[in-house]
PDB file of C-alpha atoms and ligand atoms in Angstrom:
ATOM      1  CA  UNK A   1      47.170  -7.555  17.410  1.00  0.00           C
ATOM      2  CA  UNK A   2      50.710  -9.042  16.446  1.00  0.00           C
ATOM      3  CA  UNK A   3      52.340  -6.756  13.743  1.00  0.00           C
ATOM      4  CA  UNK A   4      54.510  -7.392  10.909  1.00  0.00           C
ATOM      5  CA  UNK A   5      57.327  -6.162  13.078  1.00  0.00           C
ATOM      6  CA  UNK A   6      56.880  -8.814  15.887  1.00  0.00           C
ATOM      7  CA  UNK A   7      56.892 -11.768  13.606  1.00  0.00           C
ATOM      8  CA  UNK A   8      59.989 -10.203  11.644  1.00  0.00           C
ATOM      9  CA  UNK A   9      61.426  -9.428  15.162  1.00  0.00           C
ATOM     10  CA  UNK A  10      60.583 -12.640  16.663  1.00  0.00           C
ATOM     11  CA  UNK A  11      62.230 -14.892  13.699  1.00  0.00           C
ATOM     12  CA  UNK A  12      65.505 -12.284  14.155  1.00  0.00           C
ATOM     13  CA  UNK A  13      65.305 -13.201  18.044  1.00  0.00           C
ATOM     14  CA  UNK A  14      65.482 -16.795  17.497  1.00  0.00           C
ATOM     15  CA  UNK A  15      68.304 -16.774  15.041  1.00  0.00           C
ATOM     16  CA  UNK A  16      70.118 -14.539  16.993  1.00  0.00           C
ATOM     17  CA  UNK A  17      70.027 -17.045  20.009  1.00  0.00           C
ATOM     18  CA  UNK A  18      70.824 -20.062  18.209  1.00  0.00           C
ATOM     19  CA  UNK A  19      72.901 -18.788  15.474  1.00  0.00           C
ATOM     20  CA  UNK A  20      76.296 -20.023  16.920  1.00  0.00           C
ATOM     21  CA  UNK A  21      74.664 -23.730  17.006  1.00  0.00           C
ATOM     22  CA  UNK A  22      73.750 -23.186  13.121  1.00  0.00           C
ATOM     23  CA  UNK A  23      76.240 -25.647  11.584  1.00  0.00           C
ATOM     24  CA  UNK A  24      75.993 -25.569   8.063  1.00  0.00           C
ATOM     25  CA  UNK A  25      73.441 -23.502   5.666  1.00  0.00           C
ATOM     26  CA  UNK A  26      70.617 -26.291   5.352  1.00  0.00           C
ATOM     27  CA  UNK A  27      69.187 -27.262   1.757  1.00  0.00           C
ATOM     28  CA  UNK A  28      66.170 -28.935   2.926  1.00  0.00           C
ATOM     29  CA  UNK A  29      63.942 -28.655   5.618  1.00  0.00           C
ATOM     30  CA  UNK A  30      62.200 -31.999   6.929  1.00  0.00           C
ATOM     31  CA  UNK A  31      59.193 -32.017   9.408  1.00  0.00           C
ATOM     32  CA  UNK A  32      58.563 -35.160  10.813  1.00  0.00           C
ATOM     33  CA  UNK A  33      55.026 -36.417  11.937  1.00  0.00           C
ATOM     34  CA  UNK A  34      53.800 -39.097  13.784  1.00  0.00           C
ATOM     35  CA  UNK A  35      55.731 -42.421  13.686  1.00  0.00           C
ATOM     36  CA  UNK A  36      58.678 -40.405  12.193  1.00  0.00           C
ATOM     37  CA  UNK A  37      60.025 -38.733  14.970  1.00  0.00           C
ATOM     38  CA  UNK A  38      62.886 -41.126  15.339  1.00  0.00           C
ATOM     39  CA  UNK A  39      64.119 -40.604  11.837  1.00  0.00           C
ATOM     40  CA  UNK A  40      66.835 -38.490  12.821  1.00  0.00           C
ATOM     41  CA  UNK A  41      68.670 -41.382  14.863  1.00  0.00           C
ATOM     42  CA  UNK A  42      69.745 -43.478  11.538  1.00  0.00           C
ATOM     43  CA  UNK A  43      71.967 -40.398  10.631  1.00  0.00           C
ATOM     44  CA  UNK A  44      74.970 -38.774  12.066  1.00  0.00           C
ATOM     45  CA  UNK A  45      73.613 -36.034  13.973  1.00  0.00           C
ATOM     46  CA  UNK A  46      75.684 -32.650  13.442  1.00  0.00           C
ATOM     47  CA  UNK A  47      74.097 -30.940  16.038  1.00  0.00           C
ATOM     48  CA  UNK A  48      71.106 -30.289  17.757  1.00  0.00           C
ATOM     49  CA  UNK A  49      69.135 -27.447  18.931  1.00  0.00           C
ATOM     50  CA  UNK A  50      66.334 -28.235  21.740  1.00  0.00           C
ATOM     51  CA  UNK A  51      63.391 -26.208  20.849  1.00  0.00           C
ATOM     52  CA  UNK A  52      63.310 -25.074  25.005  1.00  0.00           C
ATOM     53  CA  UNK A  53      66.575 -23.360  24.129  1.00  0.00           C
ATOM     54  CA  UNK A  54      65.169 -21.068  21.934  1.00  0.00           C
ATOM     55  CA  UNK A  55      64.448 -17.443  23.141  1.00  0.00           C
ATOM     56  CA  UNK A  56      60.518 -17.191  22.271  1.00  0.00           C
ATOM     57  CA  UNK A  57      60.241 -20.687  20.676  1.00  0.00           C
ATOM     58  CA  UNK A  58      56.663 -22.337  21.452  1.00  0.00           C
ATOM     59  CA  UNK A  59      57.183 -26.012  23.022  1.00  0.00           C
ATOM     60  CA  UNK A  60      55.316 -28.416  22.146  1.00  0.00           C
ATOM     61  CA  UNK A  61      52.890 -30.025  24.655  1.00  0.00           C
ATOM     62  CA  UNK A  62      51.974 -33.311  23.025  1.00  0.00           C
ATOM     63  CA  UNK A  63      52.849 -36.201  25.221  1.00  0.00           C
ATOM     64  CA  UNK A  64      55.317 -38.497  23.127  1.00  0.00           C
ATOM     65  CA  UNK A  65      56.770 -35.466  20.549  1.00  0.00           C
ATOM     66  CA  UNK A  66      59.776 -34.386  21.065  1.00  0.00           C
ATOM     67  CA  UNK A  67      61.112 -30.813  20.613  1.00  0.00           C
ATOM     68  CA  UNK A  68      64.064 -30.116  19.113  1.00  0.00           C
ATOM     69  CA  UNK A  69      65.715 -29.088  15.275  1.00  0.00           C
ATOM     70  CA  UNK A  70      68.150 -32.013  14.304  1.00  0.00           C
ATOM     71  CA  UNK A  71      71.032 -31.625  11.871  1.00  0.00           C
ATOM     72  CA  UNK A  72      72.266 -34.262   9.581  1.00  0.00           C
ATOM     73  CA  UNK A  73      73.223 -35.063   6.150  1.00  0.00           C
ATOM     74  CA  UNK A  74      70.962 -37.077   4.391  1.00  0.00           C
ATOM     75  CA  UNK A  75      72.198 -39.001   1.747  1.00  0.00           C
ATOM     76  CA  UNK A  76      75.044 -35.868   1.223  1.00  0.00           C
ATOM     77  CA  UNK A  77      72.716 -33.200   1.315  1.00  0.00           C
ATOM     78  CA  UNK A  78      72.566 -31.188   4.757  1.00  0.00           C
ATOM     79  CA  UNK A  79      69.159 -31.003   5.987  1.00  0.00           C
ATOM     80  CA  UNK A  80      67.640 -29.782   9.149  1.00  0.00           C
ATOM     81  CA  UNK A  81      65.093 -31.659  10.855  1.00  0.00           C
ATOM     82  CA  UNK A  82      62.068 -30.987  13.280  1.00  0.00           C
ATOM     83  CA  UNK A  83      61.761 -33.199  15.398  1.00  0.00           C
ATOM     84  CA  UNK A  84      58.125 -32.652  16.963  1.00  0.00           C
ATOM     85  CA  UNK A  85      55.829 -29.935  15.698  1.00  0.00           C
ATOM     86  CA  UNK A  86      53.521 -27.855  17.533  1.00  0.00           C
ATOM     87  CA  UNK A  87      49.733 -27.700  16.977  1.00  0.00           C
ATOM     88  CA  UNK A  88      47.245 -24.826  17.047  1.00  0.00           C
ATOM     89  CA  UNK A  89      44.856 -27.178  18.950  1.00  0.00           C
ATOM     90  CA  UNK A  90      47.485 -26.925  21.522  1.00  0.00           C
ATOM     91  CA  UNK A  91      46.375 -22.987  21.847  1.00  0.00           C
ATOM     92  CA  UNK A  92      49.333 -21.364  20.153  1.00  0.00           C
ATOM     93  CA  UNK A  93      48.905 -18.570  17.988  1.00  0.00           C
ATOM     94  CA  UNK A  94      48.901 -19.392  14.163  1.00  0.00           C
ATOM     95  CA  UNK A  95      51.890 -16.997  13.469  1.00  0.00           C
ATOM     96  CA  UNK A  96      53.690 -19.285  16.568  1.00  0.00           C
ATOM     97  CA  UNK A  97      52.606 -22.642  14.610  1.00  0.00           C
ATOM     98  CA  UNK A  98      54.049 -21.640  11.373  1.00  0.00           C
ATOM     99  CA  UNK A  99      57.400 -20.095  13.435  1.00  0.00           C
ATOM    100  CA  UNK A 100      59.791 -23.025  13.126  1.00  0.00           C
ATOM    101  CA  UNK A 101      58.957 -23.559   9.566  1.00  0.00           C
ATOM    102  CA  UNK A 102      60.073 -19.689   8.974  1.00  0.00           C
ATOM    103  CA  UNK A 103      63.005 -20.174  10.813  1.00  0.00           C
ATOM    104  CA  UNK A 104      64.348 -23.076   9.104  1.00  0.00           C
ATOM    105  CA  UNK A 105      63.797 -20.672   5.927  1.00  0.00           C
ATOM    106  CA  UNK A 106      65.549 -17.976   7.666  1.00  0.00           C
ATOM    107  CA  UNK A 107      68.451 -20.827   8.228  1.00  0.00           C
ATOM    108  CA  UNK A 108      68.566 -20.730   4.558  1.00  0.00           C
ATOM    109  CA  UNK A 109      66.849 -24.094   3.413  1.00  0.00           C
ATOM    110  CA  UNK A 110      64.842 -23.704  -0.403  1.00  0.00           C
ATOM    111  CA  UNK A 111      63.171 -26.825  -0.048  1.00  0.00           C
ATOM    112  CA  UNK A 112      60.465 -28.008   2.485  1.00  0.00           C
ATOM    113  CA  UNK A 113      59.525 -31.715   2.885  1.00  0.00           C
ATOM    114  CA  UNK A 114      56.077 -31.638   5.188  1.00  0.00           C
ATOM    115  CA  UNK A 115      55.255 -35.439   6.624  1.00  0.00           C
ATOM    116  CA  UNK A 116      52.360 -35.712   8.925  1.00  0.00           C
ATOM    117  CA  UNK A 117      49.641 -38.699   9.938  1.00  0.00           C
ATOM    118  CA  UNK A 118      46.394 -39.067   8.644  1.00  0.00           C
ATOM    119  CA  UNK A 119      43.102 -40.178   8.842  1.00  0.00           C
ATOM    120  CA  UNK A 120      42.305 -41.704   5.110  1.00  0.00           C
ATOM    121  CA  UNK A 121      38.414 -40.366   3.561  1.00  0.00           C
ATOM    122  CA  UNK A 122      39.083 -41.968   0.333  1.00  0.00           C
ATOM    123  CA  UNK A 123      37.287 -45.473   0.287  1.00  0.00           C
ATOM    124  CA  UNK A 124      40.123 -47.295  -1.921  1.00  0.00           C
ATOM    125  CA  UNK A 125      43.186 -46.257   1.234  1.00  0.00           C
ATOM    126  CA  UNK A 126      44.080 -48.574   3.841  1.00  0.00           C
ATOM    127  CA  UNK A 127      46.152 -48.195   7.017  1.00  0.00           C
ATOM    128  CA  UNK A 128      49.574 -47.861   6.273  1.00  0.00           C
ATOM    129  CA  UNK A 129      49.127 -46.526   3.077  1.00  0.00           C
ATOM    130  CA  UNK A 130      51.974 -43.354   1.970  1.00  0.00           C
ATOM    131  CA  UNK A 131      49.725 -41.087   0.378  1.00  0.00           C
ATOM    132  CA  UNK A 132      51.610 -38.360  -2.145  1.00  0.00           C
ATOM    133  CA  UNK A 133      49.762 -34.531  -1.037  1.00  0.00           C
ATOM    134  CA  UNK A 134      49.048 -33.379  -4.316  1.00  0.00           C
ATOM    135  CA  UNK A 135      46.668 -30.241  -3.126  1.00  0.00           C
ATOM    136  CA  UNK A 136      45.470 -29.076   0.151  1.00  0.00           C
ATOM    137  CA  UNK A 137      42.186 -27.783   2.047  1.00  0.00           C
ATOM    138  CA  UNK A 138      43.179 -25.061   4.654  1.00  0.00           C
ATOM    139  CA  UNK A 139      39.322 -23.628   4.402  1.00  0.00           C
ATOM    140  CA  UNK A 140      38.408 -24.882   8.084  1.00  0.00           C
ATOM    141  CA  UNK A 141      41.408 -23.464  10.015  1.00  0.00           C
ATOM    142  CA  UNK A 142      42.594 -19.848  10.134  1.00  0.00           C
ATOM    143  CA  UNK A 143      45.267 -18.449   8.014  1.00  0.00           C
ATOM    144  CA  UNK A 144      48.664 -18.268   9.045  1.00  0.00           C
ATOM    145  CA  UNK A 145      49.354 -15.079   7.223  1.00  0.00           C
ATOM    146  CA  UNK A 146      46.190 -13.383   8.892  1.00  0.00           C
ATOM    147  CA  UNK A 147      47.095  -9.874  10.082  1.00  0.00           C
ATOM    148  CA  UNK A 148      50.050  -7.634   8.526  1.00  0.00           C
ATOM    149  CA  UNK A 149      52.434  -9.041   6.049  1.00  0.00           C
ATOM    150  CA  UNK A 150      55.600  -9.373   7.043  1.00  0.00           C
ATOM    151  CA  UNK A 151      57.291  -7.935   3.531  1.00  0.00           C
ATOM    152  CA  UNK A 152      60.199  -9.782   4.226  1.00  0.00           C
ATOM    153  CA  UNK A 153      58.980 -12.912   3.919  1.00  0.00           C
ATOM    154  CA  UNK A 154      56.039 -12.998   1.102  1.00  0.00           C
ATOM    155  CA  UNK A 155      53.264 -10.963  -1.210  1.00  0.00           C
ATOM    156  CA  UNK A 156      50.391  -9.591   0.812  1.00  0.00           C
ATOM    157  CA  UNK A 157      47.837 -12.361  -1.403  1.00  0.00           C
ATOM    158  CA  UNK A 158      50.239 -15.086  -2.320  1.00  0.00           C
ATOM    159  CA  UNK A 159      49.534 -17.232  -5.203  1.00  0.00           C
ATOM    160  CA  UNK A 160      48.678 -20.818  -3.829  1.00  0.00           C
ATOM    161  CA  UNK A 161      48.286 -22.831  -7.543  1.00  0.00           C
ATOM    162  CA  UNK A 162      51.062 -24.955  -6.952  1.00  0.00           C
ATOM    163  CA  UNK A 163      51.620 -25.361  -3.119  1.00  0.00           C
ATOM    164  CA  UNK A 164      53.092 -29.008  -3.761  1.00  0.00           C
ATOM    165  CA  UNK A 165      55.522 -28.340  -6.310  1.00  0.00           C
ATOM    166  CA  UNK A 166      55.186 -31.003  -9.154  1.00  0.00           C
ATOM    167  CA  UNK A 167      58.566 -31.262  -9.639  1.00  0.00           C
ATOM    168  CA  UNK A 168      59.319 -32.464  -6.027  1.00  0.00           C
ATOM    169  CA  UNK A 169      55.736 -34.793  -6.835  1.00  0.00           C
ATOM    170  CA  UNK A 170      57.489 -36.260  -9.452  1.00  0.00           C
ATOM    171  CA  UNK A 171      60.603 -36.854  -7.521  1.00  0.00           C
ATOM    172  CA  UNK A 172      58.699 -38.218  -4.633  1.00  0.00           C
ATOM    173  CA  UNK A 173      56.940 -40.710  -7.372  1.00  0.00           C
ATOM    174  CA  UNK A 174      60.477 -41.987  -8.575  1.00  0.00           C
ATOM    175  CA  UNK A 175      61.552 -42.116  -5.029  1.00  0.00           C
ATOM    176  CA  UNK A 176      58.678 -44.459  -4.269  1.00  0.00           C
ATOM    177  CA  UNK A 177      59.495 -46.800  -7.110  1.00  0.00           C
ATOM    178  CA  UNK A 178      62.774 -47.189  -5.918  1.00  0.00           C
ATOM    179  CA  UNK A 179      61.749 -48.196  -2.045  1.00  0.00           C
ATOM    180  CA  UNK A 180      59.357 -50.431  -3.621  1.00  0.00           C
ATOM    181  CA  UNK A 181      56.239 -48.180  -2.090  1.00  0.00           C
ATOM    182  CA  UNK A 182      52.870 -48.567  -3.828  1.00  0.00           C
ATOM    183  CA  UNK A 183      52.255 -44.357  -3.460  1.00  0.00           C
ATOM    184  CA  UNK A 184      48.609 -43.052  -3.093  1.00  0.00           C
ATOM    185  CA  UNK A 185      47.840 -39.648  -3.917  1.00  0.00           C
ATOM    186  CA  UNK A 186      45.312 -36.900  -2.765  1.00  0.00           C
ATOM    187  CA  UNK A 187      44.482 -34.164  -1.761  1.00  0.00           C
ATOM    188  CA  UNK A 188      45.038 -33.361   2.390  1.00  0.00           C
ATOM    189  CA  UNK A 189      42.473 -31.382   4.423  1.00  0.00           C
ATOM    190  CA  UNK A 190      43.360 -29.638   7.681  1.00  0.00           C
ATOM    191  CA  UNK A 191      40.730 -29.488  10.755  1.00  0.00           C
ATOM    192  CA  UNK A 192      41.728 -27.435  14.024  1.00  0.00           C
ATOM    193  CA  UNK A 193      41.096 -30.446  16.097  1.00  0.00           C
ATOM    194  CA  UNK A 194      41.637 -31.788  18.932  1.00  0.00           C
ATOM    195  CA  UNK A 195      38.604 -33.693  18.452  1.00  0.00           C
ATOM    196  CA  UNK A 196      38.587 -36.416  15.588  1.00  0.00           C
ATOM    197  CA  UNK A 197      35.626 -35.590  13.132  1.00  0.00           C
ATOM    198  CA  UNK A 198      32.268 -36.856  13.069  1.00  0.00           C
ATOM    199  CA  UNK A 199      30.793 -38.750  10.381  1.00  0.00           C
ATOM    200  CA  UNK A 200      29.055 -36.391   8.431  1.00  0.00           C
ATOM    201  CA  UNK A 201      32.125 -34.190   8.554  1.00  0.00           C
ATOM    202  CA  UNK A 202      34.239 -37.343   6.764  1.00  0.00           C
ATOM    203  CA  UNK A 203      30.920 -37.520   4.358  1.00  0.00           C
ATOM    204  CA  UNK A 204      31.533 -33.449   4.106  1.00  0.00           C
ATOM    205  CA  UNK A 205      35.079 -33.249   3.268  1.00  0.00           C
ATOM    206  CA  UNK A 206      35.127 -36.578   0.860  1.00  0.00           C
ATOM    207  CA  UNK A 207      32.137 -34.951  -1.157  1.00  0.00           C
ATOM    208  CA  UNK A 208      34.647 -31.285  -1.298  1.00  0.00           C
ATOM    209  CA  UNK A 209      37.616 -33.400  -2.795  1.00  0.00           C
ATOM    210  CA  UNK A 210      39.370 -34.207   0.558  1.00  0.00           C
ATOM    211  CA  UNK A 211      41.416 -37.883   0.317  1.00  0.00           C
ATOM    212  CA  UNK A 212      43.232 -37.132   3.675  1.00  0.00           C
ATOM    213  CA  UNK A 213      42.773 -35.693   6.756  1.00  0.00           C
ATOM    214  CA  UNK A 214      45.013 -34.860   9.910  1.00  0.00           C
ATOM    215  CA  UNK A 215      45.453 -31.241  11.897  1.00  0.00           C
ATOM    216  CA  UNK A 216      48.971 -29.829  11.233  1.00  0.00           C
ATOM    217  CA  UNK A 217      50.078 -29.767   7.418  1.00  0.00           C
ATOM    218  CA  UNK A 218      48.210 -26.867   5.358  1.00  0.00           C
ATOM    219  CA  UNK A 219      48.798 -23.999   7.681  1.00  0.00           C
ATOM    220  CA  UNK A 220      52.542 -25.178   7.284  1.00  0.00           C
ATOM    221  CA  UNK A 221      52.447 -25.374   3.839  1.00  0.00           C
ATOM    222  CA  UNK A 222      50.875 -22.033   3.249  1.00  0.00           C
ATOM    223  CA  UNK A 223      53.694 -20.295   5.322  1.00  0.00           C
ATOM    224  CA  UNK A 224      56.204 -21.831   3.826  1.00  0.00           C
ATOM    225  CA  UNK A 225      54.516 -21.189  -0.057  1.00  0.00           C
ATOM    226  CA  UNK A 226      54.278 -17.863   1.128  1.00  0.00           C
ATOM    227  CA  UNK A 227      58.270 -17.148   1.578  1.00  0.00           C
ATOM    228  CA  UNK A 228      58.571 -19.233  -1.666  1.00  0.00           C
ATOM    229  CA  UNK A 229      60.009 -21.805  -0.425  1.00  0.00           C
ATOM    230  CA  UNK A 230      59.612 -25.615  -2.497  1.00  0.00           C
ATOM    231  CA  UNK A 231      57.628 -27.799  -1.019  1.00  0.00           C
ATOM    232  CA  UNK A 232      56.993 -31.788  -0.786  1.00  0.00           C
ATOM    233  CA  UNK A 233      54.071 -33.276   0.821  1.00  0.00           C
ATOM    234  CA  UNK A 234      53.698 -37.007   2.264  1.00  0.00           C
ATOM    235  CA  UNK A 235      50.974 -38.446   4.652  1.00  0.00           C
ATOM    236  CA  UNK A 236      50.994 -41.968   6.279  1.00  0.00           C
ATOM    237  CA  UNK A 237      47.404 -43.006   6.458  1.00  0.00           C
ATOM    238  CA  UNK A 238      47.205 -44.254   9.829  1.00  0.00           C
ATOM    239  CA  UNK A 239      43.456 -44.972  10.386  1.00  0.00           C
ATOM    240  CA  UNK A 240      40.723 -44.745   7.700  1.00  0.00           C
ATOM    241  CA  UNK A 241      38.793 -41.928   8.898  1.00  0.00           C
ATOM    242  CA  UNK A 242      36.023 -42.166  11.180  1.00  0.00           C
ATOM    243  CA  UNK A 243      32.425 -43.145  10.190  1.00  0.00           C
ATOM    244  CA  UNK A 244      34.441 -45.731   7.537  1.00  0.00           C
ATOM    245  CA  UNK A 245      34.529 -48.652   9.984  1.00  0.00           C
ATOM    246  CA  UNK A 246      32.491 -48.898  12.926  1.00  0.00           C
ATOM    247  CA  UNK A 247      35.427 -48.652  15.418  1.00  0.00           C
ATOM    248  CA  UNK A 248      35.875 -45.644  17.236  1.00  0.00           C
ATOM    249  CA  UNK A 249      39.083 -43.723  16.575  1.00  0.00           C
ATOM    250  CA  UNK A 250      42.026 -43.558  19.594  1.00  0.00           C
ATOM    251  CA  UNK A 251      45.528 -41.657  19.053  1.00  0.00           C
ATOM    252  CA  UNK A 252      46.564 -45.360  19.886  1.00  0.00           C
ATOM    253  CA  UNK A 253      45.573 -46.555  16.752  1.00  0.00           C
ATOM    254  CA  UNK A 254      46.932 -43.415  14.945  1.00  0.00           C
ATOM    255  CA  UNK A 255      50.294 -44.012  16.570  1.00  0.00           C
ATOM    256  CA  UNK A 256      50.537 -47.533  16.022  1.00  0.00           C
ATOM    257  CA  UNK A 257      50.253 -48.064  12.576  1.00  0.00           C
ATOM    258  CA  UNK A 258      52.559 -44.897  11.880  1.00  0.00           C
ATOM    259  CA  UNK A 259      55.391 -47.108  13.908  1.00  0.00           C
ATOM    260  CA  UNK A 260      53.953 -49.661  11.966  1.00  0.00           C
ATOM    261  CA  UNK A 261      54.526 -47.976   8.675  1.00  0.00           C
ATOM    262  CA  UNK A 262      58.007 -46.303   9.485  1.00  0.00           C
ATOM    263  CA  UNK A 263      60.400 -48.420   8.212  1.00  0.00           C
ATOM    264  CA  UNK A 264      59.185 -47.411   4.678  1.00  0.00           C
ATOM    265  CA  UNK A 265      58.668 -44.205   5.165  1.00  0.00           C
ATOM    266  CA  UNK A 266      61.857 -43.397   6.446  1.00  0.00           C
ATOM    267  CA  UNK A 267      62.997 -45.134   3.217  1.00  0.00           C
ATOM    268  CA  UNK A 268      60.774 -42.921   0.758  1.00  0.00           C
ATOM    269  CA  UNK A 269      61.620 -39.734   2.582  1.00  0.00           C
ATOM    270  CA  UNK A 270      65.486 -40.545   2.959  1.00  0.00           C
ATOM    271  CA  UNK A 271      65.081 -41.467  -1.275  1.00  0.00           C
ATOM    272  CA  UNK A 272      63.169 -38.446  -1.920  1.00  0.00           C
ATOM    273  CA  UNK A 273      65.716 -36.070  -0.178  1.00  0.00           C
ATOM    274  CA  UNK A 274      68.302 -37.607  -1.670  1.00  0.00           C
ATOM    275  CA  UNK A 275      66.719 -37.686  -5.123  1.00  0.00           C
ATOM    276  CA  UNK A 276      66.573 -33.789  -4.782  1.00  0.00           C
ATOM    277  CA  UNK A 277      69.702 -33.161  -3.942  1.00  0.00           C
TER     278      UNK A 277
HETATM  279  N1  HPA B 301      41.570 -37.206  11.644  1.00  0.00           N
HETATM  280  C1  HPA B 301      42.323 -36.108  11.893  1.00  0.00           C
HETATM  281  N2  HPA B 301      43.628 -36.176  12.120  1.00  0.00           N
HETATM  282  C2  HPA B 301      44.217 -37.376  12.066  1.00  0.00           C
HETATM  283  C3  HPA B 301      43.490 -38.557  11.827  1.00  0.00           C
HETATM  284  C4  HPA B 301      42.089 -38.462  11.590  1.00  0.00           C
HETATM  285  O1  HPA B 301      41.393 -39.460  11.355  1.00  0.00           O
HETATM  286  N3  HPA B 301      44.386 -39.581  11.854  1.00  0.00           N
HETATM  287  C5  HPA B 301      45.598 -39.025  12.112  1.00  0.00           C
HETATM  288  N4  HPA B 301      45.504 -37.700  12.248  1.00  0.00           N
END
């Protein structure tokens, strides 16, 4: 079993072996999903930290995502970037998964901005569609914060009414009006993949509120709610999910319209951050 001491211990390790390539205390913390993972190149990049060079850091396996924290100043405020996440279909431990979010906490940023693909379940999205997370599902995967609390970082049973903080909604909403994006809203739902879901599992999760659904944001966002940290929530719908059209579903797809759909969203997010400050 992993203890409260080797998560604590294992977040200390990592700052410890990056802590001289720290450059600044970051404000916000910005993971980028599919189609995003380029963001980083429009800014002056401060420094970077590949994810290989740190001691105990899981590495992503995903052909195509990069690994590696970026640091830049968006729009003035300093903000540290991931720049390819890892996945618990990819057979890490949950407590690994939810690491480099807890690390860029321990780096000091407050706010959280979580940006992911996914498959849309309500009927009125289309492809390329930004959808605003308003809530989450987390009931089919496991907790992050199974086993003992680390004290440090959060309350044994943390309060999870507001894991997308309304102010940052609000600010994502005024954001969108400026970049001229037409902003859905919804609620996201997190399966363990790999596999995209069946039809009756779309039919499933629309009838138990889902409007999105993809395999990497909720366990984030618990973590992250968990050491208190603020947190913003925006999905590109890349595909409508499957059972909705009669063609099957590819990663192709998925990959194409969030390239497709980047120019905007890199607008919206670059807004948002700079809208909080
Ligand atoms: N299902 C799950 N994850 C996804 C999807 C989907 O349809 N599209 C992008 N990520």
């Amino acid at each position: 079993m992993i203890t409260a001491e080797d998560i604590v211990k294992k977040i200390d390790n990592c700052m410890e072996s990056i802590k001289e390539n720290i450059p600044y205390v970051p404000k916000t913390a910005l993971v980028l999903g599919s189609g995003l993972g380029d963001y980083a190149d429009g800014f002056e990049k401060i420094a970077e930290i590949p994810y290989g060079d740190i001691k105990g850091f899981p590495v992503s396996t995903v052909a195509g995502h990069k690994g590696k924290f970026v640091f830049a100043y968006v729009g003035g405020v300093p903000t540290v970037m991931m720049q390819g996440r890892v996945h618990w279909y990819e057979g890490y431990e949950m407590s690994d998964v939810v690491l480099p979010v807890r690390l860029m906490r321990s780096m000091g940023a407050e706010t959280l901005i979580l940006t992911n693909a996914a498959g849309g379940v309500n009927f009125s999205f289309s492809p390329g569609d930004l959808m605003l997370i308003t809530d989450q599902i987390s009931s089919f995967v496991p907790s992050p914060l199974r086993g003992e609390n680390p004290e440090r970082l959060g309350l044994r049973f943390p309060d999870m009414s507001e894991i997308y903080n309304k102010q940052l909604c609000d600010k994502a909403r005024k954001a969108a009006k400026l970049a001229g994006v037409d902003l859905k809203e919804g609620v996201y739902l997190q399966t363990a993949g790999p596999a995209y879901e069946s039809p009756a599992e779309i039919r499933m999760f629309r009838a138990l509120g889902a409007d999105a659904v993809g395999m990497s944001t909720a366990v984030e966002a618990i973590a992250a709610n968990h050491m208190g940290m603020k947190i913003c929530g925006i999905s590109c719908i890349s595909n409508l999910a499957c059972g909705m059209t009669d063609k099957p579903l590819t990663h192709e797809e998925v990959k194409e319209t969030a390239d497709r759909t980047a120019p905007l969203f890199r607008k919206l997010i670059t807004g948002l951050i700079t809208e909080i400050g």
